[in-house]
Amino acid sequence: MVRHGDQIAALPMFWDRKGGLQVLMVTSRDTGRWVMPKGWEMDGKKPWAAAAIEALEEAGAKGRIGRVQIGSYVYGKVLEDGTVLPCNVRVYPMLVEKLKRNWKERNQRKRKWFSPAVAARRVHEPELADLLRTLAEGTFAALDLKRIVAAA
């Protein structure tokens, strides 16, 4: 029997004054690698709503979350017993309207804004890097991302 996990992630973002896309990344609690705010699906919550909760808890980010995923990636989550569980992560865009100074996991994580190109170089998961590079290359037009989030 093949075991796998389903997770959701928010990609908090904003456009700077020059029109450049910036994405908010956080460090993982266990390894300190740069990742998106993500977590397990939540009973009774739509996936995009659960992603918004993760963004608030892990990064202190509040804003408008898109209800349409912009991509997904697979990574190996190391469990407490040392086994590796393949996880499929669905990614939802979030237009950040407020960053809280105090948030649930602020003592456990760092957060930092990156351009998608720089974020792609900082992450360790190849498929996540591909998704970020796609954003950096403009394959997702800024207008399309704004429209997706605005529709929320």
Short mmCIF file of C-alpha atoms in Angstrom, two decimals:
data_model
loop_
_atom_site.label_atom_id
_atom_site.label_comp_id
_atom_site.label_asym_id
_atom_site.label_seq_id
_atom_site.Cartn_x
_atom_site.Cartn_y
_atom_site.Cartn_z
CA MET A 1 0.00 0.00 0.00
CA VAL A 2 1.41 3.35 -1.04
CA ARG A 3 1.03 6.08 1.55
CA HIS A 4 1.04 9.74 0.60
CA GLY A 5 -0.06 13.00 2.15
CA ASP A 6 -2.10 15.87 0.81
CA GLN A 7 -1.11 19.34 1.92
CA ILE A 8 -2.07 22.89 1.07
CA ALA A 9 0.10 25.99 0.85
CA ALA A 10 -0.39 29.71 0.52
CA LEU A 11 1.94 31.75 -1.64
CA PRO A 12 1.76 35.18 0.01
CA MET A 13 2.66 37.88 -2.50
CA PHE A 14 2.51 41.54 -3.36
CA TRP A 15 3.63 43.79 -6.19
CA ASP A 16 6.25 46.37 -5.23
CA ARG A 17 6.19 50.01 -6.35
CA LYS A 18 8.07 49.12 -9.53
CA GLY A 19 5.55 46.42 -10.41
CA GLY A 20 7.82 43.54 -9.42
CA LEU A 21 6.26 40.48 -7.84
CA GLN A 22 7.52 39.61 -4.34
CA VAL A 23 6.74 36.35 -2.51
CA LEU A 24 6.87 35.74 1.23
CA MET A 25 8.74 32.64 2.33
CA VAL A 26 9.22 31.20 5.82
CA THR A 27 11.78 28.85 7.29
CA SER A 28 10.74 25.34 8.22
CA ARG A 29 10.79 24.60 11.94
CA ASP A 30 12.91 21.47 11.70
CA THR A 31 15.57 22.24 9.08
CA GLY A 32 15.44 26.02 8.65
CA ARG A 33 15.00 25.70 4.86
CA TRP A 34 12.95 28.30 3.00
CA VAL A 35 9.43 27.07 2.24
CA MET A 36 5.93 28.40 1.63
CA PRO A 37 3.50 28.46 4.56
CA LYS A 38 1.89 25.04 4.28
CA GLY A 39 0.20 22.31 6.25
CA TRP A 40 -2.19 19.41 6.24
CA GLU A 41 -5.69 19.73 4.88
CA MET A 42 -8.20 20.63 7.61
CA ASP A 43 -11.49 18.84 8.22
CA GLY A 44 -14.42 21.09 7.46
CA LYS A 45 -12.28 23.72 5.68
CA LYS A 46 -11.98 24.39 1.97
CA PRO A 47 -8.36 23.92 0.84
CA TRP A 48 -7.88 27.61 0.08
CA ALA A 49 -9.28 28.57 3.50
CA ALA A 50 -6.88 26.15 5.20
CA ALA A 51 -4.01 27.68 3.20
CA ALA A 52 -4.99 31.14 4.48
CA ILE A 53 -4.90 29.82 8.06
CA GLU A 54 -1.41 28.41 7.49
CA ALA A 55 -0.21 31.76 6.11
CA LEU A 56 -1.48 33.53 9.21
CA GLU A 57 -0.05 30.99 11.67
CA GLU A 58 3.34 30.47 10.01
CA ALA A 59 4.03 33.90 8.47
CA GLY A 60 1.62 36.34 10.11
CA ALA A 61 0.24 37.15 6.66
CA LYS A 62 -3.36 38.24 6.17
CA GLY A 63 -4.98 39.04 2.87
CA ARG A 64 -7.11 37.82 0.00
CA ILE A 65 -6.54 34.21 -0.96
CA GLY A 66 -7.34 32.85 -4.39
CA ARG A 67 -9.74 29.93 -4.55
CA VAL A 68 -8.03 28.50 -7.62
CA GLN A 69 -4.71 26.74 -7.13
CA ILE A 70 -1.83 28.06 -9.21
CA GLY A 71 0.18 24.87 -9.11
CA SER A 72 1.37 21.99 -7.01
CA TYR A 73 4.57 20.23 -6.08
CA VAL A 74 5.66 17.01 -4.40
CA TYR A 75 8.20 16.71 -1.61
CA GLY A 76 9.25 14.09 0.92
CA LYS A 77 8.12 14.90 4.48
CA VAL A 78 10.28 13.22 7.10
CA LEU A 79 8.02 11.90 9.85
CA GLU A 80 8.90 11.53 13.54
CA ASP A 81 9.80 7.86 13.06
CA GLY A 82 12.21 8.76 10.25
CA THR A 83 10.10 7.47 7.38
CA VAL A 84 9.60 9.71 4.38
CA LEU A 85 6.04 10.41 3.29
CA PRO A 86 5.55 11.75 -0.25
CA CYS A 87 3.30 14.81 0.00
CA ASN A 88 1.44 16.56 -2.78
CA VAL A 89 1.12 20.27 -1.98
CA ARG A 90 -1.54 22.38 -3.72
CA VAL A 91 -0.58 26.06 -3.86
CA TYR A 92 -3.04 28.96 -3.56
CA PRO A 93 -2.03 32.59 -4.21
CA MET A 94 -2.54 35.17 -1.46
CA LEU A 95 -2.43 38.92 -2.00
CA VAL A 96 -1.02 40.16 1.31
CA GLU A 97 -2.84 43.12 2.82
CA LYS A 98 -1.28 43.01 6.29
CA LEU A 99 1.75 41.44 7.97
CA LYS A 100 1.28 40.99 11.69
CA ARG A 101 4.17 41.86 14.00
CA ASN A 102 3.14 39.12 16.39
CA TRP A 103 1.91 35.80 15.06
CA LYS A 104 1.59 32.23 16.33
CA GLU A 105 4.90 30.80 15.07
CA ARG A 106 7.06 33.95 15.13
CA ASN A 107 9.48 32.41 17.62
CA GLN A 108 9.85 29.27 15.50
CA ARG A 109 10.31 30.67 12.00
CA LYS A 110 11.86 33.51 10.05
CA ARG A 111 9.98 35.19 7.21
CA LYS A 112 11.40 37.11 4.29
CA TRP A 113 10.25 38.66 1.00
CA PHE A 114 12.00 37.44 -2.16
CA SER A 115 11.55 37.91 -5.86
CA PRO A 116 10.29 34.60 -7.31
CA ALA A 117 13.65 34.08 -9.07
CA VAL A 118 15.61 34.41 -5.82
CA ALA A 119 13.08 32.29 -3.92
CA ALA A 120 13.49 29.55 -6.55
CA ARG A 121 17.22 29.46 -5.80
CA ARG A 122 16.66 29.31 -2.03
CA VAL A 123 14.22 26.39 -1.85
CA HIS A 124 15.33 22.75 -1.85
CA GLU A 125 12.29 21.11 -3.45
CA PRO A 126 12.85 20.95 -7.24
CA GLU A 127 9.16 21.13 -8.17
CA LEU A 128 8.63 24.13 -5.87
CA ALA A 129 11.63 25.82 -7.50
CA ASP A 130 10.05 25.13 -10.91
CA LEU A 131 6.78 26.76 -9.81
CA LEU A 132 8.63 29.83 -8.52
CA ARG A 133 10.69 30.05 -11.73
CA THR A 134 7.45 29.97 -13.71
CA LEU A 135 6.28 33.01 -11.73
CA ALA A 136 9.65 34.71 -12.25
CA GLU A 137 9.52 34.14 -16.01
CA GLY A 138 6.10 35.74 -16.21
CA THR A 139 4.39 32.60 -17.47
CA PHE A 140 1.65 33.58 -15.04
CA ALA A 141 0.91 37.13 -16.13
CA ALA A 142 0.70 39.50 -13.16
CA LEU A 143 -2.76 40.46 -14.34
CA ASP A 144 -3.89 36.82 -14.21
CA LEU A 145 -2.62 36.39 -10.64
CA LYS A 146 -4.26 39.62 -9.57
CA ARG A 147 -7.51 38.51 -11.22
CA ILE A 148 -7.40 35.10 -9.51
CA VAL A 149 -6.89 36.67 -6.10
CA ALA A 150 -9.37 39.49 -6.72
CA ALA A 151 -12.06 36.92 -7.52
CA ALA A 152 -11.79 35.55 -3.98
#
